[in-house]
JSON list of C-alpha atoms in Angstrom, two decimals:
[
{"chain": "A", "resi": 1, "resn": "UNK", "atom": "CA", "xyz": [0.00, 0.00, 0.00]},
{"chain": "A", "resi": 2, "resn": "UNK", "atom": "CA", "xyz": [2.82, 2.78, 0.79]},
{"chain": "A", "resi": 3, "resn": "UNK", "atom": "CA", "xyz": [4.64, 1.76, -2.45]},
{"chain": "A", "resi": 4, "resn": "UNK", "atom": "CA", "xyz": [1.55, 2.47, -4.29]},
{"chain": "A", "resi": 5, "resn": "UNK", "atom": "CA", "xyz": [0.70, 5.77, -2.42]},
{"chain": "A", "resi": 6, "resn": "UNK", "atom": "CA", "xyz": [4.23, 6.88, -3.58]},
{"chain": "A", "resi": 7, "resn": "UNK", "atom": "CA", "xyz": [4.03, 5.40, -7.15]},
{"chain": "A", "resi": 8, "resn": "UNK", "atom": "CA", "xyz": [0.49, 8.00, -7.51]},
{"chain": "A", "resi": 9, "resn": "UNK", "atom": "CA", "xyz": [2.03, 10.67, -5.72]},
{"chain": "A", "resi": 10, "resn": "UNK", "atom": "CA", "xyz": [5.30, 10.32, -8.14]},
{"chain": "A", "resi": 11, "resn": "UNK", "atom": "CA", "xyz": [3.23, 9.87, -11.12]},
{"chain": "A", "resi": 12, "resn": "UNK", "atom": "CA", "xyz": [0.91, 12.98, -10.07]},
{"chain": "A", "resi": 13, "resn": "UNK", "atom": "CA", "xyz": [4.32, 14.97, -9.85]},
{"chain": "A", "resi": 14, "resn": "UNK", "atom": "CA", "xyz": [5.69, 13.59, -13.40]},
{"chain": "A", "resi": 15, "resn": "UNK", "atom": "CA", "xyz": [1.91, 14.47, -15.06]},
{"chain": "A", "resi": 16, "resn": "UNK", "atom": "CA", "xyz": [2.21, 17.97, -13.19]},
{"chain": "A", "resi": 17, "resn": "UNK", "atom": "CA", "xyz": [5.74, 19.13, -14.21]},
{"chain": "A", "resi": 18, "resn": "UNK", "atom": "CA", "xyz": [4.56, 17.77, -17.78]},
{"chain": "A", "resi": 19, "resn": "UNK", "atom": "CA", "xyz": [1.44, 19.90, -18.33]},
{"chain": "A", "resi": 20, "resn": "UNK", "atom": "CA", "xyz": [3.23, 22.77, -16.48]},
{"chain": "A", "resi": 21, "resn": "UNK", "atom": "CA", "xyz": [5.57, 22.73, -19.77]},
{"chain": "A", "resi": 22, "resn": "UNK", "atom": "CA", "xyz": [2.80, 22.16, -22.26]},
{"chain": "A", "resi": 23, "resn": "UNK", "atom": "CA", "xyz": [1.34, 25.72, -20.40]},
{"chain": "A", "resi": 24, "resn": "UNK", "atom": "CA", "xyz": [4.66, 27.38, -20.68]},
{"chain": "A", "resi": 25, "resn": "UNK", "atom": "CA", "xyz": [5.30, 26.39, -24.04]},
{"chain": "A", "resi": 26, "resn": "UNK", "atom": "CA", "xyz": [1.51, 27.41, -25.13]},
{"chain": "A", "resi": 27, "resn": "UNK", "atom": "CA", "xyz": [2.23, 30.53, -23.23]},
{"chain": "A", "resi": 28, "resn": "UNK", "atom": "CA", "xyz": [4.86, 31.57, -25.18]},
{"chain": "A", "resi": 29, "resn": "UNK", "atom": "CA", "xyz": [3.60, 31.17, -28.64]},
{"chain": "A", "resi": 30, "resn": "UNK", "atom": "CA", "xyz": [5.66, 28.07, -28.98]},
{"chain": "A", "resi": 31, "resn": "UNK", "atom": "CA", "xyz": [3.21, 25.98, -30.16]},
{"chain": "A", "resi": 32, "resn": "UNK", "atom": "CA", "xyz": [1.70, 28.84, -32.51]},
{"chain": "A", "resi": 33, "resn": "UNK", "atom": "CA", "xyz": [2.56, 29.45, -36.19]},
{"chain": "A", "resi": 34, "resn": "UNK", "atom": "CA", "xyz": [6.77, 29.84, -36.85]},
{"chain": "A", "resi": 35, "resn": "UNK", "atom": "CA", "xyz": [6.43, 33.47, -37.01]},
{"chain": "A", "resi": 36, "resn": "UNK", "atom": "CA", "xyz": [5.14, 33.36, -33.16]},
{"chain": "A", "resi": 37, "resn": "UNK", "atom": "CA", "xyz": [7.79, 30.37, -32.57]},
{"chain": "A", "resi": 38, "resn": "UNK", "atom": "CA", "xyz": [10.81, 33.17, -34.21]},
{"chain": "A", "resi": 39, "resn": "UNK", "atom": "CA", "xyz": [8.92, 35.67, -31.77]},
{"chain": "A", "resi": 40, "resn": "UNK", "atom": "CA", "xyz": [9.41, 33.82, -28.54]},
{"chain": "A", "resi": 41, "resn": "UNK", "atom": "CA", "xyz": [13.15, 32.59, -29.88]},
{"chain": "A", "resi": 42, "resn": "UNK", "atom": "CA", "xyz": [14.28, 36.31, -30.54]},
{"chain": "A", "resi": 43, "resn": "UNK", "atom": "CA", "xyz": [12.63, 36.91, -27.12]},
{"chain": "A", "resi": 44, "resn": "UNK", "atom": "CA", "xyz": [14.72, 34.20, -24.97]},
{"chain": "A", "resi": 45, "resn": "UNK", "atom": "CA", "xyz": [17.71, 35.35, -26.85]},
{"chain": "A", "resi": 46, "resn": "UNK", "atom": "CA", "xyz": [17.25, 38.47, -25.38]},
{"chain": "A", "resi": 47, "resn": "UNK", "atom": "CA", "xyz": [16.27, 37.90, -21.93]},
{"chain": "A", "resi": 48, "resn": "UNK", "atom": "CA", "xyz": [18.47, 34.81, -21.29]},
{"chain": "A", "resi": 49, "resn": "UNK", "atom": "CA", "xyz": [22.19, 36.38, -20.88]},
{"chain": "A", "resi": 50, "resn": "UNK", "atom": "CA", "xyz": [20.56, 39.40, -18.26]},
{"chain": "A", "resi": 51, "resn": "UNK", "atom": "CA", "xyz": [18.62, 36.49, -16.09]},
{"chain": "A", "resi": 52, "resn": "UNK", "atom": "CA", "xyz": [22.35, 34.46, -16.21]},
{"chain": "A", "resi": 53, "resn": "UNK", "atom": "CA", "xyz": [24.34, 37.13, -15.10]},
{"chain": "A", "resi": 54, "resn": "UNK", "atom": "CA", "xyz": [21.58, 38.26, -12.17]},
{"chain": "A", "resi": 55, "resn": "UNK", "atom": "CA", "xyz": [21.78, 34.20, -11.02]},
{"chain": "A", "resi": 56, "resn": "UNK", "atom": "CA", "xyz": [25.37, 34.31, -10.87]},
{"chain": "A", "resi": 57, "resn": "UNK", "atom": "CA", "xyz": [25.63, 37.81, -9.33]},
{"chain": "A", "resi": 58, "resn": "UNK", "atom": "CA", "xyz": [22.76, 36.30, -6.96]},
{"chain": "A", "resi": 59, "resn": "UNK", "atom": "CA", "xyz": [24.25, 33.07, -6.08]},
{"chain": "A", "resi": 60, "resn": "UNK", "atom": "CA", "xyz": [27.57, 34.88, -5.26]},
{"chain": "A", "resi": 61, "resn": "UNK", "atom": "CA", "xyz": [29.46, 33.45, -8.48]},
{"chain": "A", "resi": 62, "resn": "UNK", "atom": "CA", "xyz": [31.85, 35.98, -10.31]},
{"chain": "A", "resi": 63, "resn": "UNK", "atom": "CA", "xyz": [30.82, 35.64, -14.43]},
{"chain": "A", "resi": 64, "resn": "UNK", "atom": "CA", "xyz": [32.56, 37.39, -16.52]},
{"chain": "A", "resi": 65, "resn": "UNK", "atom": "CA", "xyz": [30.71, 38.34, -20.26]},
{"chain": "A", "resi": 66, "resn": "UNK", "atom": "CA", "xyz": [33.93, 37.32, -21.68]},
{"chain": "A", "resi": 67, "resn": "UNK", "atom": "CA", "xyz": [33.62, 33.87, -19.93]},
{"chain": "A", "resi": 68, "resn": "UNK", "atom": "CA", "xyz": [29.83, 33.03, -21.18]},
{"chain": "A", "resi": 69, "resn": "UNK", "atom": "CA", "xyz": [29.21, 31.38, -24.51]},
{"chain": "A", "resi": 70, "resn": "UNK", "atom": "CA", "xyz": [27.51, 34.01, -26.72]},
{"chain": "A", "resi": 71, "resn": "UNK", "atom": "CA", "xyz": [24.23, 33.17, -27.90]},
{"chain": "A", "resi": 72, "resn": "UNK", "atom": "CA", "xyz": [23.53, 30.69, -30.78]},
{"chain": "A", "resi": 73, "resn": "UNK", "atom": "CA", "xyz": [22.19, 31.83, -34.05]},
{"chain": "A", "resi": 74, "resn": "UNK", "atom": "CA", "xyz": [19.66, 30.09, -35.44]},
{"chain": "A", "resi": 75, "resn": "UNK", "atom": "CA", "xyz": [19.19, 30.55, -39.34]},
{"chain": "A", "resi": 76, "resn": "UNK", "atom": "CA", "xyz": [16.44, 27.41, -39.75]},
{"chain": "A", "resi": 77, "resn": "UNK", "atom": "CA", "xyz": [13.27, 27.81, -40.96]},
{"chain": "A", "resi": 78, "resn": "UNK", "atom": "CA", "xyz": [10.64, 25.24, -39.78]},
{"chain": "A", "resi": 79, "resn": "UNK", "atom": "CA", "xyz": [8.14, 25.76, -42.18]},
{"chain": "A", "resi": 80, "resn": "UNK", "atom": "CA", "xyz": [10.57, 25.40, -45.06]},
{"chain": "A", "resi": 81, "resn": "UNK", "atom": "CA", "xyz": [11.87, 22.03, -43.30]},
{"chain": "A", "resi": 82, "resn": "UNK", "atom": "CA", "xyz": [8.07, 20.92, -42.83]},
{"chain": "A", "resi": 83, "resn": "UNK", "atom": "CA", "xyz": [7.49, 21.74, -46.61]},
{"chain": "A", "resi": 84, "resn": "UNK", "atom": "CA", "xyz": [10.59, 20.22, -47.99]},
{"chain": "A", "resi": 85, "resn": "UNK", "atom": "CA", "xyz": [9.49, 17.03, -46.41]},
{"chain": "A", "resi": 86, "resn": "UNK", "atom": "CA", "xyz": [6.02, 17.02, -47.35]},
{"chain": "A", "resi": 87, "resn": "UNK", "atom": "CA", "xyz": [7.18, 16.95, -51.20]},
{"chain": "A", "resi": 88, "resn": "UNK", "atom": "CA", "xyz": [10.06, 14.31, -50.21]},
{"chain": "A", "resi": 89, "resn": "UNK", "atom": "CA", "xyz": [6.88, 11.93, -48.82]},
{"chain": "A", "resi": 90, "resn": "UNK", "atom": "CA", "xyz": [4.72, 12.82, -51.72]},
{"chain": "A", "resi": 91, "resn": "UNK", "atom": "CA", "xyz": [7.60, 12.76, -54.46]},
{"chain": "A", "resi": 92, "resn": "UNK", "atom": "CA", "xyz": [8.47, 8.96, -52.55]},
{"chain": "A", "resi": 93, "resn": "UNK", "atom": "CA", "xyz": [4.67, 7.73, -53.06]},
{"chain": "A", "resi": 94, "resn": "UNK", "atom": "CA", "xyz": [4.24, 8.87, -56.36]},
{"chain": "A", "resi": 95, "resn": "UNK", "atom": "CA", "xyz": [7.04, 6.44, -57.80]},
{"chain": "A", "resi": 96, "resn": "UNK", "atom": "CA", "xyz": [6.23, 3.54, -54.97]},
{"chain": "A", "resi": 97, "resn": "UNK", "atom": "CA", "xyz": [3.40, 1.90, -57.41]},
{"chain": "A", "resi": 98, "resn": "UNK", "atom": "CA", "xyz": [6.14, 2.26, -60.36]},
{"chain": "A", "resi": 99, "resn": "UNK", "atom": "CA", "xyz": [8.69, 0.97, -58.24]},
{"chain": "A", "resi": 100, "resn": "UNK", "atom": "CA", "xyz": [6.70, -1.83, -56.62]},
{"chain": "A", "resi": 101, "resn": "UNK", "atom": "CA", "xyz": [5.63, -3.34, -60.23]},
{"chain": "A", "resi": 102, "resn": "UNK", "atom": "CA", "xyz": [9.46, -3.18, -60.74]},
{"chain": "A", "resi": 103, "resn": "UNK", "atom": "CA", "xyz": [10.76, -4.43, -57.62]},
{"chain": "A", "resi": 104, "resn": "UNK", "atom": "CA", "xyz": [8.11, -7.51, -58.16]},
{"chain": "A", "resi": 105, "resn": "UNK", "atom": "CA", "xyz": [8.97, -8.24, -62.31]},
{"chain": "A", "resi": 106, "resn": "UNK", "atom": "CA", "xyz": [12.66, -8.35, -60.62]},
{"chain": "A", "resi": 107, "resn": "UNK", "atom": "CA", "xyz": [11.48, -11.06, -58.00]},
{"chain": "A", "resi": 108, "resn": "UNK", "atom": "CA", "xyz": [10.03, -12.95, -60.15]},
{"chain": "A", "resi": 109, "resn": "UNK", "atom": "CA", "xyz": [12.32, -13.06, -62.99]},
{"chain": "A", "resi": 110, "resn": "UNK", "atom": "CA", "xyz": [14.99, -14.17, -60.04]},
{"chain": "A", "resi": 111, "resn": "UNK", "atom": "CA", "xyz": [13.02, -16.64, -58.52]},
{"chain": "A", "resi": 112, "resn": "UNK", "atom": "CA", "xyz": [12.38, -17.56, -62.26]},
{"chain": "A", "resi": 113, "resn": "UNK", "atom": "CA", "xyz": [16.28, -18.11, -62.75]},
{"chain": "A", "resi": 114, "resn": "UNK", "atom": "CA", "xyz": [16.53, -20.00, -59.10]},
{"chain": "A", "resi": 115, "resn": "UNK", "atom": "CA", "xyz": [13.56, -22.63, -60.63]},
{"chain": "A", "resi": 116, "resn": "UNK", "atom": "CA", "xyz": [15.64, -23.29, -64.08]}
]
C-alpha cells in the first residue's frame, strides 16, 4: 500500500511538471505558427544572458561576459523544413506503385532463374 501511495504521488508529480511545460510552451507562442515560434526565440535570446548574469551575481558566483558562450544563431526555418518534407513523402509515393511493379517483375524473374 505505501509503495503504491508513492508510485500515484510520483506519477501525479511527473503528469504535473509535464502539463506545467505544455502551459509554458503554449504561453509563449511556442506551439503557434513559426512566425510566433521566431517571436518567442528572438525573445529568450534576449532575456536569457541578463537572467544568467543576475543568477550568478545572486548566487555569489563571479561571471565574466567574456567567460559566457555568446548566444547561438539560429538561421532554420521550420516551415521550409516541414514543406521540404512534405514533397520528399509525396515525391516517394508517387514512384512507390512504379517501383513496386518493378521491384516484383525483378522477383520474379529471379526466382524464375533460381527454378531453371
Amino acid at each position: 500500500l505505501n509503495c503504491f501511495i508513492f508510485d500515484s504521488f510520483r506519477f501525479l508529480i511527473k503528469g504535473g511538471l509535464a502539463g506545467a511545460a505544455v502551459y509554458v510552451a503554449y504561453d509563449q507562442g511556442l506551439l503557434g505558427s513559426g512566425t510566433q515560434g521566431a517571436e518567442a526565440l528572438k525573445k529568450a535570446q534576449e532575456t536569457l544572458p541578463p537572467a544568467i548574469q543576475e543568477w550568478t551575481s545572486y548566487l555569489g558566483w563571479e561571471v565574466r561576459a567574456a567567460q559566457l558562450p555568446p548566444t547561438p544563431k539560429f538561421d532554420f526555418s521550420l516551415s521550409d523544413a516541414w514543406n521540404k518534407g512534405v514533397h520528399t513523402v509525396m515525391s516517394a509515393l508517387s514512384v512507390a506503385p512504379t517501383r513496386a511493379c518493378e521491384y516484383t517483375m525483378e522477383g520474379w524473374k529471379y526466382v524464375k532463374d533460381l527454378v531453371k
